[in-house]
Coordinates of C-alpha atoms in Angstrom, one line a residue:
Chain A
M1 CA -0.3 0.1 -0.3
G2 CA 1.6 2.9 -1.8
G3 CA 2.9 6.0 0.6
D4 CA 3.0 4.0 4.4
S5 CA 6.3 3.2 5.6
K6 CA 8.2 0.6 5.1
Y7 CA 8.4 -0.8 8.6
L8 CA 4.8 0.2 9.0
G9 CA 3.7 -3.7 9.2
L10 CA 6.3 -4.7 11.6
W11 CA 4.3 -1.9 14.0
Y12 CA 1.4 -4.8 13.7
V13 CA 3.7 -7.7 14.0
T14 CA 5.1 -6.5 17.1
P15 CA 2.9 -7.8 19.8
Y16 CA 4.3 -10.8 18.5
I17 CA 8.1 -10.0 18.5
L18 CA 8.0 -9.4 21.7
G19 CA 5.6 -12.4 23.2
F20 CA 8.5 -14.7 20.4
A21 CA 11.3 -12.8 22.4
L22 CA 9.9 -12.9 26.3
F23 CA 8.4 -16.2 26.4
T24 CA 9.4 -18.1 23.8
A25 CA 13.6 -17.7 22.6
F26 CA 14.8 -16.2 25.8
P27 CA 12.8 -19.2 28.2
F28 CA 14.3 -21.5 25.9
V29 CA 17.6 -20.3 25.6
T30 CA 17.9 -20.2 29.1
S31 CA 16.7 -24.2 28.9
F32 CA 19.2 -24.7 27.4
Y33 CA 21.9 -23.0 30.1
L34 CA 20.6 -24.0 33.2
S35 CA 20.3 -28.0 32.4
F36 CA 23.9 -27.5 32.4
T37 CA 23.6 -26.0 36.9
D38 CA 22.2 -26.8 38.9
Y39 CA 19.9 -24.8 39.9
D40 CA 17.4 -25.6 43.8
L41 CA 15.5 -21.5 43.0
L42 CA 17.7 -20.6 46.3
S43 CA 21.1 -20.0 45.6
T44 CA 22.5 -19.4 41.4
P45 CA 23.0 -22.1 39.4
E46 CA 25.6 -23.3 39.6
W47 CA 27.3 -24.3 36.3
V48 CA 28.5 -27.9 37.1
G49 CA 29.0 -28.8 33.0
L50 CA 27.8 -32.1 31.5
E51 CA 27.4 -33.6 34.7
N52 CA 23.4 -33.6 34.4
Y53 CA 23.4 -36.0 31.0
E54 CA 26.3 -37.2 32.3
K55 CA 23.7 -38.8 35.6
L56 CA 21.0 -39.0 33.2
F57 CA 22.4 -41.1 30.4
T58 CA 24.7 -43.6 33.2
R59 CA 23.3 -43.6 37.1
D60 CA 19.2 -42.2 36.6
R61 CA 17.8 -46.0 36.4
T62 CA 13.7 -43.1 36.9
F63 CA 15.2 -41.4 33.8
S64 CA 16.1 -44.5 31.6
K65 CA 12.8 -46.5 32.5
S66 CA 11.0 -43.0 31.8
L67 CA 12.1 -42.7 29.1
S68 CA 11.4 -46.3 27.9
V69 CA 7.9 -46.4 28.2
T70 CA 7.8 -42.6 26.8
L71 CA 8.8 -44.2 23.8
T72 CA 6.7 -47.7 23.9
Y73 CA 4.0 -45.4 24.5
V74 CA 4.4 -42.3 21.5
A75 CA 5.0 -46.2 19.0
L76 CA 1.9 -47.2 20.7
T77 CA -0.4 -44.9 20.3
V78 CA 0.0 -42.2 17.2
P79 CA 0.0 -45.3 14.9
L80 CA -3.0 -46.8 16.2
K81 CA -4.8 -43.5 16.2
L82 CA -4.0 -41.9 12.7
A83 CA -4.8 -45.9 11.2
F84 CA -8.0 -45.3 13.4
A85 CA -8.8 -41.7 12.1
L86 CA -7.5 -42.6 9.2
F87 CA -10.1 -45.8 8.8
I88 CA -12.9 -44.2 10.3
A89 CA -12.4 -40.8 7.9
V90 CA -12.5 -43.6 4.6
V91 CA -16.0 -45.1 5.9
L92 CA -17.3 -41.8 6.5
N93 CA -16.1 -39.8 2.7
Y94 CA -19.5 -42.5 0.5
R95 CA -23.0 -40.4 0.2
L96 CA -24.2 -41.5 3.3
R97 CA -27.5 -39.8 4.5
G98 CA -26.7 -38.7 8.6
I99 CA -22.9 -38.5 7.2
G100 CA -22.6 -34.6 9.5
L101 CA -24.1 -36.6 12.5
F102 CA -21.0 -39.0 13.3
R103 CA -18.2 -37.1 12.1
T104 CA -19.9 -34.5 15.2
A105 CA -20.1 -38.2 17.4
Y106 CA -17.0 -38.7 16.4
Y107 CA -16.0 -35.4 17.1
V108 CA -16.7 -34.6 20.7
P109 CA -14.7 -36.5 22.3
S110 CA -11.4 -34.8 20.7
I111 CA -12.9 -31.9 21.3
L112 CA -12.5 -32.2 24.6
G113 CA -8.8 -33.1 24.3
G114 CA -6.7 -32.8 27.1
S115 CA -9.3 -32.0 29.3
V116 CA -8.9 -33.2 33.5
A117 CA -12.9 -33.8 33.4
I118 CA -12.0 -36.5 30.7
A119 CA -9.2 -38.2 32.6
V120 CA -11.7 -38.0 35.7
L121 CA -14.1 -40.0 33.5
W122 CA -11.6 -42.3 32.1
R123 CA -10.5 -43.3 35.5
Y124 CA -13.8 -44.0 36.2
I125 CA -14.2 -46.5 33.7
F126 CA -11.3 -48.5 34.0
A127 CA -11.7 -48.7 37.5
Q128 CA -12.3 -52.5 38.7
E129 CA -16.0 -51.8 39.4
G130 CA -15.9 -49.3 36.5
L131 CA -18.3 -49.7 33.6
V132 CA -15.5 -51.9 31.3
N133 CA -15.0 -54.5 33.4
M134 CA -19.0 -54.4 34.7
I135 CA -19.4 -55.3 30.7
I136 CA -16.7 -57.6 30.6
T137 CA -18.2 -59.5 33.7
G138 CA -21.8 -59.0 31.8
L139 CA -20.6 -61.1 28.6
G140 CA -19.2 -63.5 30.8
G141 CA -15.5 -62.5 31.2
E142 CA -12.8 -62.1 33.7
P143 CA -12.6 -58.2 35.2
V144 CA -9.5 -57.1 34.0
N145 CA -7.2 -54.9 36.0
W146 CA -6.9 -52.2 33.6
F147 CA -4.8 -49.2 35.8
G148 CA -3.7 -52.0 38.5
D149 CA -1.7 -53.3 36.9
P150 CA 1.7 -52.4 35.0
G151 CA 0.8 -54.2 32.3
N152 CA -2.2 -52.9 31.5
A153 CA -1.7 -49.1 32.0
L154 CA -0.3 -47.4 29.3
F155 CA -2.2 -48.6 27.7
T156 CA -5.6 -47.6 28.7
I157 CA -4.1 -44.3 28.4
T158 CA -3.2 -44.9 25.1
L159 CA -6.9 -46.1 24.1
L160 CA -7.9 -42.8 25.8
R161 CA -6.1 -41.3 23.0
C162 CA -6.7 -43.3 20.5
W163 CA -10.7 -42.9 21.6
Q164 CA -9.8 -39.1 20.9
F165 CA -9.8 -39.9 17.2
G166 CA -11.6 -37.2 15.7
S167 CA -9.3 -34.0 15.3
A168 CA -7.1 -36.1 12.7
M169 CA -10.1 -37.5 11.4
V170 CA -12.0 -34.2 9.9
I171 CA -8.0 -33.4 8.6
F172 CA -8.5 -36.7 6.8
L173 CA -11.5 -36.5 5.4
A174 CA -11.1 -33.2 3.9
A175 CA -8.7 -34.7 2.3
L176 CA -10.0 -37.6 0.9
Q177 CA -13.1 -34.7 -0.3
S178 CA -10.6 -33.3 -2.1
V179 CA -9.4 -36.1 -3.7
D180 CA -10.2 -35.5 -8.0
K181 CA -14.0 -37.7 -8.7
T182 CA -12.9 -38.8 -11.9
L183 CA -9.9 -40.8 -11.0
Y184 CA -11.7 -43.6 -8.9
E185 CA -14.4 -43.5 -11.6
A186 CA -11.4 -44.1 -14.0
A187 CA -9.9 -46.7 -11.8
S188 CA -13.3 -48.4 -11.3
I189 CA -13.9 -48.2 -15.5
D190 CA -11.1 -50.2 -15.6
G191 CA -11.0 -53.2 -13.4
A192 CA -9.4 -51.9 -10.2
G193 CA -10.8 -53.0 -6.6
P194 CA -11.9 -50.6 -3.5
W195 CA -8.8 -51.6 -2.6
Q196 CA -6.4 -50.9 -5.8
I197 CA -8.2 -47.8 -5.6
F198 CA -8.1 -46.9 -1.9
R199 CA -3.8 -48.4 -1.9
N200 CA -2.6 -46.5 -5.4
I201 CA -5.3 -43.2 -6.1
T202 CA -7.0 -42.8 -2.1
L203 CA -2.6 -43.2 0.0
P204 CA -0.8 -41.4 -2.6
L205 CA -3.0 -37.8 -3.2
I206 CA -3.6 -37.5 1.4
T207 CA 0.3 -38.4 2.2
P208 CA 0.3 -34.7 2.5
V209 CA -2.2 -34.3 5.7
I210 CA -0.7 -38.0 6.7
F211 CA 2.1 -36.3 6.9
F212 CA 1.4 -34.2 8.6
N213 CA -1.3 -35.1 11.2
L214 CA 1.8 -37.5 12.0
I215 CA 4.0 -35.0 13.2
M216 CA 1.8 -33.0 14.9
Q217 CA 0.3 -36.9 16.5
T218 CA 3.6 -37.2 17.8
V219 CA 4.7 -34.0 19.2
Q220 CA 1.6 -34.1 20.7
A221 CA 2.1 -37.6 22.4
F222 CA 6.2 -36.6 23.4
Q223 CA 4.2 -34.2 25.4
E224 CA 1.5 -35.9 27.5
F225 CA 0.8 -35.7 30.9
N226 CA -2.4 -34.9 31.7
G227 CA -3.8 -38.6 31.0
P228 CA -1.0 -40.3 33.3
Y229 CA -0.8 -37.3 35.4
I230 CA -4.3 -37.9 36.7
I231 CA -5.5 -41.3 35.7
T232 CA -2.4 -43.4 37.0
Q233 CA 0.5 -41.2 38.5
G234 CA 2.5 -42.7 36.5
G235 CA 2.2 -46.3 38.5
P236 CA 2.0 -48.7 39.1
L237 CA 5.3 -49.3 39.8
K238 CA 6.2 -46.0 37.1
S239 CA 4.5 -47.7 34.2
T240 CA 3.0 -44.5 32.7
Y241 CA 6.1 -43.0 34.6
L242 CA 6.5 -40.2 30.8
L243 CA 8.9 -38.0 30.8
P244 CA 7.1 -34.4 31.1
L245 CA 5.5 -36.2 34.6
Y246 CA 9.1 -37.0 35.9
I247 CA 10.3 -33.4 34.7
Y248 CA 7.6 -31.9 36.2
D249 CA 8.3 -33.4 39.1
E250 CA 11.7 -32.9 38.6
A251 CA 11.4 -28.9 38.4
F252 CA 8.0 -28.1 40.8
K253 CA 8.5 -30.6 43.3
S254 CA 12.0 -31.4 43.8
F255 CA 12.8 -27.7 42.7
D256 CA 16.1 -29.5 41.0
M257 CA 15.8 -27.2 37.8
G258 CA 18.7 -27.5 35.9
Y259 CA 18.4 -31.2 36.5
A260 CA 14.8 -31.2 35.5
S261 CA 15.9 -28.9 32.8
A262 CA 18.3 -31.9 30.6
I263 CA 15.9 -34.3 30.8
A264 CA 13.6 -31.6 29.0
W265 CA 16.4 -31.0 26.7
V266 CA 17.4 -35.1 26.1
L267 CA 13.1 -34.7 25.3
F268 CA 13.4 -31.9 22.9
V269 CA 16.3 -33.5 21.0
I270 CA 14.3 -36.5 20.3
I271 CA 11.2 -34.6 19.5
M272 CA 13.4 -32.4 16.9
A273 CA 14.9 -35.0 16.0
L274 CA 12.3 -37.1 15.0
T275 CA 10.6 -34.3 12.9
L276 CA 13.6 -34.2 11.2
V277 CA 13.8 -38.0 10.2
A278 CA 9.9 -36.8 9.3
F279 CA 10.7 -33.8 6.4
W280 CA 14.0 -35.7 5.1
S281 CA 12.3 -39.3 4.5
S282 CA 8.8 -36.7 3.4
K283 CA 10.9 -36.5 -0.2
K284 CA 10.6 -40.5 -0.7
W285 CA 6.6 -40.6 0.3
V286 CA 5.0 -37.6 0.6
Y287 CA 3.3 -36.6 -3.0
Y288 CA 2.7 -32.8 -3.1
A289 CA 0.2 -32.9 -6.2
G290 CA 1.4 -30.1 -8.7
D291 CA 5.0 -30.6 -7.7
K292 CA 7.8 -30.4 -10.5
R293 CA 10.4 -31.5 -8.8
S294 CA 13.3 -33.2 -10.7
Chain B
M1 CA -13.1 -56.1 -18.2
V2 CA -15.7 -53.3 -19.0
T3 CA -13.9 -49.9 -20.9
L4 CA -15.2 -46.6 -21.0
S5 CA -16.2 -47.5 -24.2
D6 CA -18.5 -50.6 -23.4
L7 CA -21.1 -48.0 -21.4
P8 CA -24.0 -46.5 -23.0
D9 CA -23.4 -43.2 -22.7
Q10 CA -25.9 -40.5 -20.9
S11 CA -28.3 -39.4 -22.7
R12 CA -29.1 -43.7 -23.9
A13 CA -29.1 -44.4 -19.8
E14 CA -31.9 -42.8 -18.6
R15 CA -34.0 -43.7 -21.3
T16 CA -33.5 -47.3 -21.4
P17 CA -34.1 -49.8 -18.9
P18 CA -31.2 -50.1 -16.7
T19 CA -28.2 -52.8 -17.9
P20 CA -27.2 -55.0 -15.4
L21 CA -24.4 -53.6 -15.3
E22 CA -26.3 -51.1 -14.2
L23 CA -28.1 -53.5 -11.4
K24 CA -24.8 -54.8 -10.4
L25 CA -23.2 -51.6 -9.5
R26 CA -26.8 -50.9 -7.2
R27 CA -26.6 -53.3 -5.1
R28 CA -23.1 -53.1 -4.6
N29 CA -24.0 -49.7 -3.3
R30 CA -26.8 -50.9 -1.0
I31 CA -24.5 -53.1 0.6
N32 CA -21.6 -51.2 0.7
A33 CA -23.6 -48.4 2.9
F34 CA -25.4 -50.5 5.2
V35 CA -21.4 -52.2 5.5
R36 CA -21.1 -48.4 6.0
Y37 CA -24.1 -47.7 8.5
S38 CA -22.8 -50.7 11.0
L39 CA -19.9 -49.8 11.4
L40 CA -20.3 -46.4 11.9
I41 CA -23.2 -47.0 14.3
L42 CA -21.1 -49.2 16.1
V43 CA -18.0 -47.0 16.5
G44 CA -20.5 -43.8 17.5
F45 CA -21.9 -45.9 20.1
I46 CA -18.7 -47.0 20.5
M47 CA -17.2 -43.1 20.9
I48 CA -20.1 -41.9 22.8
Y49 CA -21.7 -44.7 25.3
P50 CA -18.2 -43.1 28.1
L51 CA -20.8 -39.6 27.8
L52 CA -24.2 -40.8 28.4
W53 CA -22.8 -42.9 31.6
L54 CA -21.3 -40.0 32.8
V55 CA -23.7 -37.9 32.7
G56 CA -26.6 -40.7 33.6
A57 CA -23.5 -41.9 36.6
A58 CA -23.5 -38.0 37.9
F59 CA -27.7 -38.4 39.1
K60 CA -27.7 -41.8 39.6
T61 CA -27.3 -43.3 44.0
N62 CA -23.7 -44.7 44.5
S63 CA -24.9 -48.3 44.9
E64 CA -26.7 -48.2 41.6
I65 CA -22.5 -47.0 39.7
F66 CA -21.4 -49.9 40.7
S67 CA -25.0 -52.5 39.4
S68 CA -25.8 -51.1 36.3
A69 CA -23.3 -50.4 33.0
W70 CA -27.1 -49.1 31.4
F71 CA -26.5 -45.3 31.6
W72 CA -30.5 -44.1 32.7
P73 CA -30.8 -43.9 36.0
A74 CA -33.6 -45.7 37.6
R75 CA -33.8 -43.3 40.2
P76 CA -32.0 -39.5 39.3
T77 CA -31.2 -38.6 42.1
L78 CA -29.8 -35.4 42.8
D79 CA -27.5 -35.8 45.7
G80 CA -24.3 -36.3 43.4
F81 CA -24.6 -32.6 42.5
R82 CA -25.2 -31.2 46.0
E83 CA -22.6 -32.6 47.7
G84 CA -19.7 -32.6 45.5
W85 CA -20.9 -29.0 44.3
E86 CA -20.0 -28.4 48.5
T87 CA -16.5 -29.8 48.0
S88 CA -13.9 -30.4 50.2
T89 CA -13.0 -27.2 50.5
P90 CA -14.5 -24.4 52.8
Y91 CA -15.8 -22.7 48.3
N92 CA -17.9 -24.0 46.3
F93 CA -17.8 -25.5 42.5
G94 CA -19.3 -21.8 42.0
H95 CA -16.2 -20.2 43.3
F96 CA -14.1 -22.6 40.5
F97 CA -15.5 -21.4 38.1
L98 CA -14.8 -18.5 39.0
N99 CA -11.9 -18.5 39.7
S100 CA -11.9 -20.1 35.6
M101 CA -13.9 -17.1 34.6
Y102 CA -11.4 -15.0 35.8
I103 CA -8.6 -16.3 33.8
V104 CA -10.7 -17.9 30.5
I105 CA -12.4 -14.0 29.8
P106 CA -8.5 -12.0 29.7
K107 CA -6.6 -15.1 28.2
V108 CA -9.5 -15.0 25.0
I109 CA -10.2 -11.5 24.7
G110 CA -6.0 -11.2 24.9
T111 CA -5.6 -13.9 21.9
A112 CA -8.1 -12.7 19.7
I113 CA -6.4 -8.9 19.8
S114 CA -3.3 -9.8 19.4
C115 CA -3.5 -12.7 16.5
T116 CA -5.6 -10.5 14.7
L117 CA -3.0 -7.5 14.4
V118 CA -0.5 -10.2 14.1
A119 CA -2.2 -11.2 11.3
Y120 CA -3.4 -8.6 8.7
G121 CA 0.6 -7.8 9.8
F122 CA 2.5 -10.8 8.2
A123 CA -0.7 -11.1 6.3
R124 CA -0.7 -7.4 4.4
F125 CA 2.9 -5.6 4.8
E126 CA 5.9 -5.8 3.5
F127 CA 8.6 -5.0 5.7
P128 CA 11.7 -5.7 6.9
G129 CA 12.2 -9.4 8.5
K130 CA 9.0 -10.5 7.7
K131 CA 10.3 -13.5 5.8
I132 CA 12.8 -15.3 9.1
L133 CA 10.0 -14.0 10.9
F134 CA 6.9 -16.0 8.7
S135 CA 8.6 -19.2 8.9
I136 CA 9.8 -18.4 13.1
L137 CA 6.4 -18.3 13.7
I138 CA 6.1 -21.2 11.7
A139 CA 8.6 -23.4 13.3
T140 CA 7.1 -22.5 16.9
L141 CA 3.7 -24.0 16.3
L142 CA 6.5 -26.9 16.1
L143 CA 8.5 -26.0 19.6
P144 CA 7.1 -28.3 22.1
D145 CA 6.4 -26.5 25.3
V146 CA 7.8 -28.5 27.6
V147 CA 11.1 -27.0 27.0
T148 CA 10.3 -23.7 27.5
R149 CA 8.0 -23.9 30.0
I150 CA 11.1 -24.1 33.5
P151 CA 12.8 -20.8 32.6
Q152 CA 8.8 -19.0 31.8
Y153 CA 8.2 -20.3 35.7
L154 CA 11.9 -19.0 37.1
L155 CA 11.1 -15.5 35.2
F156 CA 7.3 -14.5 36.1
R157 CA 8.8 -16.3 40.0
E158 CA 11.0 -12.9 39.0
L159 CA 8.2 -11.0 38.7
G160 CA 7.0 -12.0 41.4
W161 CA 3.3 -13.2 39.5
L162 CA 3.6 -16.9 40.7
D163 CA 0.3 -17.9 42.7
T164 CA -2.2 -15.0 40.9
Y165 CA -3.0 -15.9 37.4
L166 CA -0.7 -13.2 35.0
P167 CA 1.2 -16.3 34.0
L168 CA -1.5 -17.8 32.1
F169 CA -2.9 -15.6 30.2
V170 CA -0.1 -12.4 29.6
P171 CA 1.4 -14.0 26.9
S172 CA -2.0 -14.2 25.0
W173 CA -1.6 -10.6 24.7
V174 CA 0.9 -11.1 23.2
A175 CA 1.0 -13.2 20.3
G176 CA 1.7 -16.3 23.0
D177 CA -0.4 -18.5 20.5
A178 CA 1.3 -19.1 17.3
F179 CA -2.0 -21.0 16.0
F180 CA -3.7 -19.4 16.2
V181 CA -1.8 -16.7 14.1
F182 CA -1.3 -18.7 12.3
M183 CA -5.3 -19.5 11.3
V184 CA -5.9 -15.9 11.0
I185 CA -3.2 -14.9 8.5
Q186 CA -5.0 -18.5 6.4
F187 CA -8.5 -16.9 6.4
L188 CA -6.8 -13.7 5.7
R189 CA -4.6 -15.1 2.5
A190 CA -8.0 -15.5 0.5
I191 CA -9.8 -13.1 1.6
P192 CA -9.2 -10.4 -1.5
R193 CA -7.7 -7.4 -0.8
E194 CA -10.3 -4.8 -3.0
M195 CA -12.0 -3.7 -0.1
E196 CA -9.1 -2.5 1.6
E197 CA -8.0 -0.9 -1.5
A198 CA -11.4 1.4 -2.0
A199 CA -11.2 2.1 1.8
R200 CA -6.9 3.2 1.6
V201 CA -7.8 5.4 -1.2
D202 CA -10.9 6.9 0.4
G203 CA -8.3 8.2 2.6
A204 CA -8.5 5.1 5.6
N205 CA -5.7 5.2 7.0
T206 CA -4.2 1.0 8.0
A207 CA -5.5 1.1 12.0
Q208 CA -8.9 2.3 10.0
T209 CA -9.1 -0.4 7.2
L210 CA -8.3 -2.6 9.8
I211 CA -10.7 -1.7 12.1
F212 CA -13.8 -0.9 9.7
I213 CA -13.1 -3.8 7.0
V214 CA -10.8 -6.6 7.4
V215 CA -12.4 -7.9 11.5
P216 CA -15.5 -7.4 10.3
I217 CA -14.9 -9.5 7.4
L218 CA -12.8 -12.1 9.1
M219 CA -15.7 -12.5 12.0
P220 CA -16.2 -15.6 11.5
A221 CA -12.1 -16.8 12.1
I222 CA -11.5 -14.0 14.9
I223 CA -14.9 -16.1 17.0
S224 CA -13.3 -19.7 15.7
V225 CA -10.1 -18.8 17.3
C226 CA -11.9 -17.0 20.4
L227 CA -13.8 -21.0 20.5
F228 CA -11.6 -22.7 20.7
Q229 CA -9.0 -20.9 22.9
F230 CA -11.9 -21.5 25.7
M231 CA -12.2 -24.3 25.3
W232 CA -8.3 -25.3 25.6
T233 CA -7.7 -22.3 28.7
M234 CA -11.0 -23.9 30.4
N235 CA -9.6 -27.0 30.0
D236 CA -5.6 -26.0 30.8
F237 CA -4.5 -28.2 33.4
L238 CA -1.1 -28.2 34.2
G239 CA -1.1 -24.4 33.9
P240 CA -2.7 -23.2 36.6
L241 CA -1.3 -26.6 38.8
I242 CA 2.6 -24.8 37.7
Y243 CA 1.3 -21.4 38.9
I244 CA -2.0 -21.8 41.4
S245 CA -0.5 -23.0 44.5
S246 CA -3.6 -21.1 47.3
V247 CA -7.0 -23.7 47.0
E248 CA -9.0 -20.7 47.0
K249 CA -7.8 -19.4 43.6
Y250 CA -8.4 -22.4 41.5
P251 CA -10.1 -23.2 38.3
V252 CA -12.1 -25.5 37.7
S253 CA -10.0 -28.7 36.3
I254 CA -7.5 -27.6 39.0
A255 CA -10.1 -28.7 41.3
L256 CA -11.9 -31.1 39.7
K257 CA -8.7 -33.5 40.1
L258 CA -8.5 -31.9 43.7
S259 CA -12.0 -33.2 44.4
I260 CA -11.0 -37.0 42.9
D261 CA -7.7 -36.8 45.7
A262 CA -10.3 -35.5 48.6
T263 CA -12.9 -37.8 47.8
E264 CA -13.7 -41.4 49.5
A265 CA -13.1 -43.7 47.6
F266 CA -16.4 -45.3 46.8
N267 CA -18.2 -42.1 45.9
W268 CA -18.2 -42.1 43.0
N269 CA -21.5 -40.3 41.6
A270 CA -20.3 -36.7 43.5
I271 CA -17.4 -36.4 41.5
L272 CA -18.4 -37.8 38.4
S273 CA -21.3 -35.2 38.5
M274 CA -18.7 -32.6 38.7
T275 CA -16.9 -33.6 36.0
V276 CA -20.4 -33.5 33.9
L277 CA -20.7 -29.8 35.8
A278 CA -17.1 -29.0 33.9
L279 CA -17.4 -30.6 30.5
I280 CA -21.0 -28.8 30.1
P281 CA -19.0 -25.4 29.0
S282 CA -17.4 -26.7 26.3
L283 CA -20.1 -29.3 24.8
V284 CA -21.9 -26.1 24.9
V285 CA -19.7 -23.8 22.8
F286 CA -19.2 -27.3 20.1
F287 CA -22.5 -27.0 20.3
L288 CA -22.9 -23.5 19.4
A289 CA -20.3 -23.2 16.9
Q290 CA -19.6 -26.7 15.0
K291 CA -19.8 -25.6 12.2
S292 CA -16.9 -22.8 12.7
F293 CA -14.4 -25.8 14.9
I294 CA -14.9 -28.5 11.3
E295 CA -14.3 -26.2 9.0
G296 CA -11.0 -24.3 11.6
I297 CA -9.7 -27.0 12.2
S298 CA -9.3 -28.1 8.7
T299 CA -8.3 -24.9 6.7
G300 CA -4.9 -24.8 10.0
G301 CA -4.8 -28.2 11.1
V302 CA -4.3 -28.5 14.9
K303 CA -3.2 -29.9 17.6
G304 CA -5.9 -32.2 20.1

């Protein structure tokens, strides 16, 4: 817009620059620094070099347990949730009456997201005397010790997050609906079966959205806190003690800010590394329409 | 194998009786629809039943909760609500709802204003450093909060803001949620600039153009930002858990967690009825604005 100073736009984005500097950039750098210190809030941070990291990877049993629980949780939750979301989106992507109703029904649990209320609900549904066991015994089965058994507890939290597949599904559905219908017709006239069509036409065309969902869900799963904190408090036997819980305990219960920062940085590096791998590998499997890659 | 040339063309198909191929396709469609419906209904039932059970259980007696898996209460009672509302603290649940509002209202307003300003700046102006700033904005979409949380706490502690609501909403006044900025930018990009240019020609400055032209057109986007922020803030747990230490100031999410810890193990209906109340604001907002939610999520892409 003609006569305006070239800095005019900068004024409008000033709030963001301020916010980014104060609440993102500064904390980001500080936490990296803190991870090399011993800081208990009472005295000033004391530089300890790599000691925190050394302790984490060599002596801290809780950390190795927590790390393996976290990786298991992510490896279990993300693929299950995405596969289910995609499956339902494919079923929904059809001219059916009342589709809006189903879409809403599926979406409601995920809009309530990480809310405490939903975690509380889960805790009671899967309790020893809860709804799920009542149904299992009603059908003649043995009640399952969902949260008391270290082998089951993590999976129950995975189930909670899979139950909230709605937002991933809505994104898949939007992508499916934008696939050119004539491609399906052409393939079906050429005699391709439904599976072949899905495998060779639908799936490649929606890879950008699969990629997007994969990254978002992974970043989110690594930061899961409310579910295990409210439902199991990390137990039993630390079987649901995800890294964010460990960070919280170290930082805000033991006030060991340096050590907690080091754990946070390990978690951050894992997330970033996986994201980068995803971006790097995306060149091989993500298809962008109209992309003339040479 | 059937190829394109074997198919009757459209005009002829309308007049002649259906060919065997068409009959076959129609039958296949009916079966297909039946399978899909059955599946959708089954899954829908699994999705919704826990919520139905929750609402029903809130109106049941404790003994009925443990004896029947059916959601409908046989003898509806408000005992759970009466008991749960009083809580184990000196405050009732109404107090905690009010506390939540002290966080939600400033946060929603701050988010709406700051995100609109920043999105306008990014979408409508060229300025030095814009490219870098925009890349930073996108990068922060992926930045896990976990890595900034501790220094943020230390910062707010330094400012003397612990055990106040300030750490919970002040960051949103400076466009703290990159996601919302991004969402508004996406909306703005899709809006043609003619009206704004016309206003500028008529002598309006950029601020006037923003307030009188852009904001009205952008209203649907701003409303969905407000709704998302409302729900996320209502449901936020970790923020208040870290910053709010006195029971008097607890928002609903923390009060609910407190009530599980403080209530006797088998007094379920008191907790479940408060759980229902805690979900009501989000559900009301969702059903009021379902359409903009689903559109927002499919255009911007969203965490959740």
